[in-house]
Structure formats: C-alpha cells, structure tokens
Amino acid sequence: MSDVLPEDEVVRICQELIRIDTSNFGDGSGPGERAAAEYAAGLIEEVGMEAEIFESAPGRANVVTRMAGEDPSASALVVHGHLDVVPALRDQWSVDPFGAELKDGLIWGRGAVDMKDMDAMILAVLRGFARTGRKPKRDIIFAFFADEEAGGAYGARYAVDKRPELFEGATEAISEVGGFSATIGGQRTYLLQTAEKGISWLRLVAHGRAGHGSQISTDNAVTRLAGAVTRIGEYKWPIELTPTTRQFLDGVTELTGVEFDADNPDILLSQLGTVARFVGATLQNTTNPTLLKGGYKHNVIPESAEALIDCRTLPGQQEHVLEIVRDLAGTGVDVSYVHQDVSLEVPFAGNLVDSMIDALHSEDPGAKVLPYTLSGGTDNKSLSRLGITGYGFAPLMLPDELDFTGMFHGVDERVPADSLKFGARVLNTLLTNY
Ligand SMILES: [Zn+2]
C-alpha cells in the first residue's frame, strides 16, 4: 500500500465525491453533507488516522482530523475544503452532473472545480502521509466543511464558533479559490488568492402613506423605493486599487506591456482572457439590486416596499459603502443588514507564500505567480474569526482552452484529470516542505 502516491488516487477520490450529491439549496432542503463526510472520514480511517464527524444540524456534517507534525511548537496549518456544492439542473447539462464521468481526459460533474477537486487532493495527500508514516513539519488540521455555498453557518462558521479547540495553535490556512493557472502575455501564470471582498447583503424598506390608487400621492413607498434602487444600482463606484490588486495589475503589465488605465480598465482586463471575469469586480465596490417586493393590489398604494441589494466591498470599506448606500437611498428608506461577512487581505509575502510558490515551481519551473483578490467569499472568512490567515491555494495547471472561471457554479463543470494529479503533487510538496 505504501507505494500508492497521492496522484494515483486523486482522480478516483474526486469522482467518488462528485457521485455523492451534496447540493446546497440554501434553505436546508438538500441532501446534506453527511454521506460525503462519512466517505471522507472512511478514507482517513482506512489509513489508520482518526477523523471526527460533527453535525451542526441533522445531516449537516463536518469532518476534522489533525496530523501531528515533527515540531509541536510550530504553528499549525489548516488545510480545508467544503463538501457541499451548488445545485445542478440535469437537463441543462450534457452529462449527468453527479455521474463524474471521465471523458476526453476530464472529470465532468458538479463540484469538479468547486471544490471536490481540492477535497480529493487533500484526502489523497493526507493518505500519502499516513501510509508512509511521514510527518509534516508542523501540525496540519485537515477540515471538510458543510454549507460553504450558503455562507457557512452550518459549516465553517459553526465549527469556528462551537468547536474552536479543533483549530488550536493554527495561524494559517489554505483552501479554494487560487493556485490555478492562466496564460497572460504568453506566460503561464498562477493566481494565488491573498484577499477576498467583503459581503454586505442589505435590505431597503421604503415607507410612505397607504391609500387608494386613484388619488394623488406625493408619499408613495413604491416610487420612493424605485428611486433608491435606481440610484444605488446606477451608482458609479470609483476604481480603487488595493495593495493586492495593484501588485496583480503591475504583474500583468510586466507580462503584457499593457499599462493599467483606471479610466478604461477593459484594455488591461482584455489581456486576461476569461480570468477577467474574476478580476474585473475586484477593482471597485459593487452594489447590485437583486430583488423587489411591494404592494398587493393594483389599486392600493402600499405603506411600504422592499428591495435587496447585494454589496461586495473592497477590503476595509464595509462601513464606507454602507454610508454611501444610506445616502443614495435617501430619506424614508431604511437600510439594514440581512447578512454580512468580512473582507480579507494579507501581504503576498512570508514563509507560507514562499513555500506555495516553491511548490508550484517544483512542478512548473519558471512559472509566474501573482496575488489576486477574490470577488466572492470562502470559509477563510470564518477561520479569520480565530485569527487564522487564509489563502486560496488549490493548485491546478490548466489548459488554455478550458474556461476555468466559467466552471464555477456553471453548466458542464469539469476539470482535467492531469490538472488534479498536478495539484496533488504540488500540495504534497507544500505540506512536506512547509
Ligand atoms: Zn467553493
């Protein structure tokens, strides 16, 4: 058994994970993560380690195991993935989204890139350590969380709040979404995620005077709400470069010779191919109206009307954005939080960053590595509550023709088997050397 390398079983593990449907509809109606958690725990126990499964609610299962390192005084590293996936509509797909078919060298299925690929790499690498009796340099806490796709209340957030002792001694973490390659200016470049935008989901409630629809109304909640939503939705947020984004754009300029023009960001973004989708929204705050609700009959002016706004804030700007949204909403419109989560940003420097770059170079010498900001969020937000610094590092060397950023939550999600094997080797090198 000891000669089974992580890359030998990472594809099979990824396929088996995809075949366990863990669709997260966000309302608790899905199958939950219990079966996937038992599968992961089984793989861990098979190689002689213990794994703890704990549920935040019936069926909402998380798995954590700790591997002791050579130096118990060194800070621990959390290596984590989420077990849930976003739902998939079968009739839109060209294959069974839970079939995990291996076709043309790719694994097809929901979770192939988000993120049963990385879950499989983590499990394969962990099993490699356990089988050979090798010890990492520091304690490694391997965690597989539920509910990331709905904000993590039943997963990472629950684990951090209710079971903080599991993460004792940990100062850093790695997980999705980074470490993947893109070709920029003809040069293969890996994007390492060192920052995440914050999330502010806001509710607007406009008030007015209820009345008959045939009368003159100067105090109409629907009119007031419509104005607020228009002002917020059309607001032109300025381009603002954080240290991470600046470093990323400077790197792109170096590779392409194209300078960044804040008045016309598309010129440089067009150099990025499909990665522009990930980067474009990290140059500014965004405030998108996403839902309207108000009224109940054609000839009745309602007393109130409601809208939801999805705001994604640059690191450190959550309060600032709220203030501006309040101003734009105007009088007679209450603005409140439905959900909020922090932004993150850490320097693209330090031993862990160096080790991630070295691990990539061990498989792809000479490749460029740049930091970038994620426009969405990950479970690293929850771990940050324990003072743990998180990075996005799920290493994948990708062929240019794959629209990787379009795979996330997309139809016909798929990942090349060779990319997975590459990722398993890089992760193994990282956890061996760091
Ligand atoms: Zn994910």
Coordinates of C-alpha atoms and ligand atoms in Angstrom, one line a residue:
M1 CA 0.0 0.0 0.0
S2 CA 2.8 2.4 0.8
D3 CA 3.7 2.9 -2.8
V4 CA 0.3 4.5 -3.7
L5 CA 1.1 8.1 -4.5
P6 CA -1.4 10.9 -4.0
E7 CA -1.6 11.4 -7.7
D8 CA -2.6 7.7 -8.2
E9 CA -5.8 8.0 -6.3
V10 CA -6.8 11.7 -6.5
V11 CA -8.9 11.2 -9.7
R12 CA -10.9 8.3 -8.2
I13 CA -11.5 10.1 -5.0
C14 CA -12.7 13.2 -6.8
Q15 CA -15.1 11.1 -8.9
E16 CA -16.4 9.3 -5.9
L17 CA -17.0 12.6 -4.1
I18 CA -18.9 14.0 -7.0
R19 CA -21.2 11.0 -7.1
I20 CA -22.3 11.8 -3.6
D21 CA -24.9 14.5 -4.2
T22 CA -24.4 17.3 -1.7
S23 CA -26.4 20.0 -3.4
N24 CA -26.9 23.0 -1.1
F25 CA -30.1 24.9 -1.9
G26 CA -29.5 27.3 0.9
D27 CA -32.8 26.5 2.6
G28 CA -32.0 23.2 4.3
S29 CA -33.9 21.2 1.7
G30 CA -30.8 19.5 0.2
P31 CA -29.4 16.0 1.0
G32 CA -26.8 17.5 3.3
E33 CA -23.2 16.6 3.6
R34 CA -23.4 13.5 5.9
A35 CA -22.7 10.9 3.2
A36 CA -19.8 12.8 1.9
A37 CA -18.4 13.3 5.4
E38 CA -18.7 9.6 6.1
Y39 CA -16.9 8.9 2.8
A40 CA -14.1 11.3 3.7
A41 CA -13.8 10.0 7.3
G42 CA -13.7 6.5 5.9
L43 CA -10.7 7.3 3.7
I44 CA -8.9 8.9 6.6
E45 CA -9.6 6.0 8.9
E46 CA -8.6 3.4 6.3
V47 CA -5.0 4.6 6.6
G48 CA -5.0 4.5 10.4
M49 CA -5.9 8.0 11.4
E50 CA -8.9 9.2 13.4
A51 CA -11.5 11.5 12.0
E52 CA -14.2 13.3 13.9
I53 CA -17.6 13.9 12.2
F54 CA -19.7 16.5 13.9
E55 CA -23.1 17.9 12.8
S56 CA -24.4 21.4 13.1
A57 CA -27.9 20.2 12.3
P58 CA -29.2 16.8 11.2
G59 CA -27.3 15.7 8.1
R60 CA -25.1 18.8 8.0
A61 CA -21.8 17.2 8.8
N62 CA -18.2 18.4 9.1
V63 CA -15.1 16.3 9.3
V64 CA -11.9 17.3 11.1
T65 CA -8.7 15.4 11.7
R66 CA -5.3 16.6 13.0
M67 CA -2.0 15.2 11.8
A68 CA 0.8 15.7 14.3
G69 CA 3.9 17.4 12.9
E70 CA 7.6 17.0 13.8
D71 CA 7.6 20.3 15.7
P72 CA 4.7 20.5 18.1
S73 CA 5.7 24.1 19.0
A74 CA 5.4 25.3 15.4
S75 CA 2.1 27.0 14.5
A76 CA -0.4 24.7 12.9
L77 CA -1.7 24.9 9.3
V78 CA -5.4 24.4 8.4
V79 CA -6.0 22.7 5.0
H80 CA -9.7 22.8 4.3
G81 CA -12.3 22.2 1.7
H82 CA -16.1 22.3 1.6
L83 CA -18.2 19.2 0.9
D84 CA -21.3 20.9 -0.4
V85 CA -21.9 22.0 -4.0
V86 CA -24.4 24.4 -5.6
P87 CA -27.3 22.6 -7.3
A88 CA -27.2 21.5 -10.9
L89 CA -30.2 21.3 -13.3
R90 CA -29.7 17.9 -15.0
D91 CA -31.5 18.9 -18.3
Q92 CA -29.1 21.8 -18.9
W93 CA -26.0 19.5 -18.7
S94 CA -24.6 17.4 -21.5
V95 CA -23.7 14.7 -18.9
D96 CA -25.2 13.5 -15.5
P97 CA -23.9 16.2 -13.1
F98 CA -23.5 13.6 -10.4
G99 CA -22.1 10.9 -12.7
A100 CA -18.4 12.1 -12.5
E101 CA -17.8 10.6 -16.0
L102 CA -14.2 10.6 -17.2
K103 CA -14.4 11.9 -20.8
D104 CA -11.7 13.3 -23.0
G105 CA -9.3 13.3 -20.0
L106 CA -11.7 15.4 -17.9
I107 CA -13.8 14.6 -14.9
W108 CA -17.3 16.0 -15.5
G109 CA -19.6 16.8 -12.7
R110 CA -20.9 19.3 -10.1
G111 CA -18.0 20.1 -7.8
A112 CA -15.3 19.2 -10.3
V113 CA -13.7 22.7 -9.6
D114 CA -15.8 23.9 -6.7
M115 CA -14.4 22.1 -4.8
K116 CA -14.4 18.4 -4.7
D117 CA -11.2 18.6 -6.8
M118 CA -9.4 20.1 -3.9
D119 CA -11.1 17.9 -1.3
A120 CA -9.8 14.9 -3.3
M121 CA -6.2 16.4 -3.4
I122 CA -6.3 17.0 0.3
L123 CA -7.5 13.4 1.1
A124 CA -5.0 11.9 -1.3
V125 CA -2.1 13.8 0.2
L126 CA -3.2 13.1 3.7
R127 CA -3.4 9.4 2.9
G128 CA 0.1 9.5 1.4
F129 CA 1.5 10.9 4.6
A130 CA -0.4 8.4 6.8
R131 CA 0.5 5.4 4.7
T132 CA 4.2 6.1 4.7
G133 CA 4.3 7.3 8.3
R134 CA 5.8 10.6 7.2
K135 CA 5.3 13.6 9.4
P136 CA 4.7 17.1 8.2
K137 CA 6.9 19.8 9.8
R138 CA 4.0 21.3 11.7
D139 CA 0.6 20.1 12.8
I140 CA -1.8 20.1 10.0
I141 CA -5.5 20.3 10.7
F142 CA -7.5 18.8 7.8
A143 CA -11.1 20.1 7.7
F144 CA -14.0 19.4 5.4
F145 CA -16.9 21.7 6.0
A146 CA -20.6 21.7 5.2
D147 CA -22.6 24.7 3.9
E148 CA -19.9 26.9 2.3
E149 CA -22.2 27.6 -0.6
A150 CA -24.8 29.2 1.7
G151 CA -22.4 31.2 3.8
G152 CA -21.1 28.5 6.2
A153 CA -23.5 28.9 9.1
Y154 CA -23.8 25.1 9.3
G155 CA -20.2 24.5 8.3
A156 CA -17.0 26.6 8.9
R157 CA -18.8 29.3 10.9
Y158 CA -20.4 26.6 13.2
A159 CA -17.0 24.8 13.6
V160 CA -15.2 28.0 14.5
D161 CA -17.8 29.2 16.9
K162 CA -18.7 25.9 18.6
R163 CA -15.5 23.9 18.3
P164 CA -12.6 26.4 18.3
E165 CA -10.4 23.9 20.2
L166 CA -10.1 21.9 17.0
F167 CA -8.1 24.7 15.5
E168 CA -5.8 25.3 18.5
G169 CA -2.4 26.6 17.6
A170 CA -3.4 27.3 14.0
T171 CA -2.3 30.6 12.4
E172 CA -2.7 30.0 8.7
A173 CA -5.0 28.2 6.3
I174 CA -5.2 27.2 2.7
S175 CA -8.3 26.3 0.6
E176 CA -10.1 27.5 -2.6
V177 CA -10.0 29.7 -4.8
G178 CA -6.5 30.2 -6.1
G179 CA -3.4 28.4 -7.3
F180 CA -4.9 27.8 -10.7
S181 CA -3.1 28.8 -13.9
A182 CA -4.0 31.2 -16.7
T183 CA -1.9 32.3 -19.6
I184 CA -1.1 36.0 -19.5
G185 CA 1.0 37.6 -22.2
G186 CA 2.0 34.1 -23.4
Q187 CA 3.3 33.2 -19.9
R188 CA 1.7 30.6 -17.7
T189 CA 0.8 32.4 -14.5
Y190 CA -0.6 31.1 -11.3
L191 CA -3.1 33.2 -9.4
L192 CA -2.7 32.9 -5.6
Q193 CA -5.5 34.3 -3.7
T194 CA -4.5 36.6 -0.9
A195 CA -7.6 38.8 -0.5
E196 CA -11.4 38.5 -0.5
K197 CA -14.0 41.1 -0.9
G198 CA -16.5 41.6 2.0
I199 CA -20.2 40.7 1.7
S200 CA -22.9 43.1 2.7
W201 CA -26.4 41.9 1.9
L202 CA -28.7 44.9 2.5
R203 CA -32.4 45.3 2.8
L204 CA -34.1 48.5 1.8
V205 CA -37.5 49.3 3.2
A206 CA -39.2 52.4 1.8
H207 CA -42.2 53.8 3.7
G208 CA -45.0 56.0 2.6
R209 CA -48.7 56.8 3.1
A210 CA -51.0 53.9 2.1
G211 CA -54.0 54.9 0.1
H212 CA -56.3 54.5 -2.9
G213 CA -54.6 54.1 -6.2
S214 CA -56.9 56.7 -7.9
Q215 CA -55.7 59.5 -5.6
I216 CA -52.8 62.0 -5.9
S217 CA -49.9 60.6 -3.9
T218 CA -46.8 62.5 -3.0
D219 CA -45.7 60.0 -0.4
N220 CA -45.6 56.7 -2.3
A221 CA -43.4 53.9 -0.9
V222 CA -43.1 52.2 -4.3
T223 CA -41.9 55.4 -6.0
R224 CA -39.5 56.1 -3.2
L225 CA -38.1 52.6 -3.3
A226 CA -37.8 52.7 -7.1
G227 CA -35.8 55.9 -6.9
A228 CA -33.5 54.5 -4.2
V229 CA -32.9 51.2 -6.1
T230 CA -32.1 53.2 -9.3
R231 CA -29.6 55.5 -7.6
I232 CA -27.9 52.6 -5.9
G233 CA -27.9 50.3 -9.0
E234 CA -26.6 53.1 -11.3
Y235 CA -24.0 54.5 -8.8
K236 CA -20.6 54.5 -10.4
W237 CA -18.2 53.2 -7.9
P238 CA -14.7 54.5 -8.5
I239 CA -11.8 52.2 -9.4
E240 CA -9.8 51.7 -6.3
L241 CA -6.7 49.6 -6.2
T242 CA -5.8 47.7 -3.0
P243 CA -2.2 46.6 -2.5
T244 CA -3.1 43.1 -3.8
T245 CA -4.8 44.4 -6.9
R246 CA -2.0 46.8 -7.6
Q247 CA 0.5 44.1 -7.3
F248 CA -1.6 41.9 -9.6
L249 CA -2.0 44.6 -12.2
D250 CA 1.7 45.5 -12.1
G251 CA 2.5 41.9 -12.8
V252 CA 0.1 41.8 -15.7
T253 CA 1.7 45.0 -17.1
E254 CA 5.1 43.3 -16.8
L255 CA 3.9 40.3 -18.7
T256 CA 2.0 42.1 -21.4
G257 CA 3.5 45.5 -21.7
V258 CA 0.0 46.9 -21.3
E259 CA -0.4 49.7 -18.7
F260 CA -3.5 49.8 -16.4
D261 CA -5.8 52.8 -17.2
A262 CA -8.2 53.5 -14.4
D263 CA -10.5 55.3 -16.9
N264 CA -10.6 52.3 -19.2
P265 CA -9.8 49.1 -17.2
D266 CA -11.1 46.9 -20.0
I267 CA -7.9 47.5 -22.0
L268 CA -5.8 45.6 -19.5
L269 CA -8.6 43.2 -18.4
S270 CA -8.8 42.1 -22.1
Q271 CA -5.3 40.7 -21.7
L272 CA -6.6 38.3 -19.1
G273 CA -9.0 36.2 -21.1
T274 CA -11.6 34.5 -19.0
V275 CA -9.8 35.4 -15.8
A276 CA -11.1 39.0 -16.4
R277 CA -14.3 37.7 -15.0
F278 CA -12.7 37.1 -11.6
V279 CA -10.6 40.2 -11.6
G280 CA -12.9 42.9 -13.0
A281 CA -15.2 43.0 -10.0
T282 CA -12.2 43.4 -7.6
L283 CA -11.3 46.9 -8.9
Q284 CA -14.3 48.5 -7.2
N285 CA -17.1 48.1 -4.7
T286 CA -20.3 46.7 -6.3
T287 CA -24.0 47.3 -5.2
N288 CA -26.4 45.3 -7.3
P289 CA -30.1 45.4 -6.6
T290 CA -31.3 41.8 -6.8
L291 CA -34.9 41.6 -5.5
L292 CA -38.0 43.8 -5.3
K293 CA -41.1 43.3 -3.2
G294 CA -44.0 45.6 -2.6
G295 CA -47.8 46.0 -2.9
Y296 CA -50.6 43.6 -3.0
K297 CA -53.3 45.0 -5.3
H298 CA -53.4 47.1 -8.4
N299 CA -55.5 50.0 -6.9
V300 CA -53.9 50.1 -3.5
I301 CA -50.8 52.2 -2.7
P302 CA -48.9 50.1 -0.1
E303 CA -47.5 51.5 3.1
S304 CA -44.1 50.0 2.4
A305 CA -41.9 48.4 -0.3
E306 CA -38.8 46.4 -0.1
A307 CA -35.6 45.7 -2.1
L308 CA -32.5 43.6 -1.6
I309 CA -29.0 44.8 -2.6
D310 CA -26.0 42.5 -2.9
C311 CA -23.0 44.6 -2.0
R312 CA -19.4 43.3 -2.3
T313 CA -17.0 45.6 -0.6
L314 CA -13.3 46.1 -1.1
P315 CA -11.1 45.3 1.9
G316 CA -11.7 47.7 4.7
Q317 CA -14.6 49.5 3.0
Q318 CA -17.7 47.9 4.5
E319 CA -18.7 50.9 6.7
H320 CA -17.9 53.4 3.9
V321 CA -20.1 51.5 1.4
L322 CA -23.0 51.3 3.9
E323 CA -22.7 55.1 4.4
I324 CA -22.9 55.8 0.7
V325 CA -25.8 53.4 0.2
R326 CA -27.7 55.1 3.0
D327 CA -27.1 58.5 1.3
L328 CA -28.2 57.1 -2.0
A329 CA -31.3 55.5 -0.5
G330 CA -32.4 58.9 0.8
T331 CA -35.0 59.8 3.5
G332 CA -37.9 57.5 4.2
V333 CA -35.9 54.4 3.2
D334 CA -34.5 52.2 6.0
V335 CA -31.3 50.3 5.2
S336 CA -30.3 47.3 7.2
Y337 CA -28.1 44.2 7.1
V338 CA -29.5 40.8 6.2
H339 CA -26.1 39.2 6.2
Q340 CA -22.6 40.5 6.3
D341 CA -19.1 39.0 6.3
V342 CA -15.7 40.5 6.5
S343 CA -13.2 41.3 3.7
L344 CA -9.7 39.8 3.9
E345 CA -6.4 41.0 2.7
V346 CA -2.9 39.8 3.6
P347 CA 0.5 40.5 2.1
F348 CA 1.8 38.4 -0.7
A349 CA 4.9 37.6 1.3
G350 CA 6.1 35.3 4.1
N351 CA 7.2 31.7 4.5
L352 CA 3.9 30.1 3.5
V353 CA 3.6 32.2 0.4
D354 CA 7.2 31.4 -0.5
S355 CA 6.5 27.7 0.1
M356 CA 3.4 27.8 -2.1
I357 CA 5.4 29.5 -4.9
D358 CA 8.3 26.9 -4.5
A359 CA 5.8 24.0 -4.6
L360 CA 4.3 25.4 -7.9
H361 CA 7.8 25.8 -9.3
S362 CA 8.7 22.2 -8.3
E363 CA 6.2 21.1 -11.0
D364 CA 6.2 24.1 -13.3
P365 CA 9.7 25.8 -13.1
G366 CA 9.8 29.4 -14.3
A367 CA 6.0 29.9 -14.0
K368 CA 4.9 33.4 -12.8
V369 CA 2.9 33.6 -9.6
L370 CA 0.7 36.7 -8.8
P371 CA -1.6 37.5 -5.9
Y372 CA -5.2 38.4 -6.6
T373 CA -8.4 39.3 -4.8
L374 CA -11.4 37.1 -4.9
S375 CA -14.7 38.9 -5.6
G376 CA -16.7 36.2 -3.7
G377 CA -16.0 34.7 -0.3
T378 CA -14.7 31.5 1.2
D379 CA -14.6 29.7 4.5
N380 CA -11.4 31.6 5.2
K381 CA -13.8 34.4 6.4
S382 CA -15.0 32.2 9.2
L383 CA -11.5 31.0 10.1
S384 CA -10.3 34.6 10.3
R385 CA -12.5 34.9 13.5
L386 CA -9.9 32.7 15.2
G387 CA -7.1 34.9 13.9
I388 CA -6.2 32.4 11.1
T389 CA -4.8 33.9 7.9
G390 CA -6.3 32.2 4.9
Y391 CA -5.0 31.8 1.4
G392 CA -6.7 30.5 -1.8
F393 CA -4.4 27.7 -3.0
A394 CA -6.0 24.8 -4.8
P395 CA -3.2 24.2 -7.3
L396 CA -4.2 23.3 -10.9
M397 CA -2.2 23.6 -14.1
L398 CA -4.9 24.2 -16.7
P399 CA -5.0 24.0 -20.5
D400 CA -5.8 27.4 -22.1
E401 CA -8.9 26.1 -23.9
L402 CA -10.7 25.4 -20.6
D403 CA -12.9 28.3 -19.5
F404 CA -11.9 27.7 -15.9
T405 CA -13.5 30.7 -14.2
G406 CA -16.8 29.9 -16.1
M407 CA -16.8 26.4 -14.5
F408 CA -17.6 27.8 -11.0
H409 CA -21.3 27.1 -10.5
G410 CA -21.5 26.7 -14.2
V411 CA -23.1 24.1 -16.5
D412 CA -20.9 21.1 -17.5
E413 CA -18.4 21.9 -14.7
R414 CA -15.3 19.8 -15.4
V415 CA -11.6 19.5 -14.5
P416 CA -8.8 17.8 -16.4
A417 CA -7.6 14.6 -14.6
D418 CA -4.0 15.7 -15.3
S419 CA -4.6 19.0 -13.6
L420 CA -5.8 17.1 -10.5
K421 CA -2.7 14.9 -10.4
F422 CA -0.6 18.1 -10.8
G423 CA -2.4 19.6 -7.9
A424 CA -1.9 16.5 -5.7
R425 CA 1.8 16.6 -6.4
V426 CA 2.1 20.4 -5.6
L427 CA 0.0 20.1 -2.4
N428 CA 2.1 17.1 -1.3
T429 CA 5.3 19.1 -1.9
L430 CA 3.9 22.1 0.0
L431 CA 2.8 20.0 3.0
T432 CA 6.1 18.2 3.0
N433 CA 8.3 21.3 2.9
Y434 CA 6.4 23.9 4.9
Ligands
ZN1 ZN -16.3 26.7 -3.3

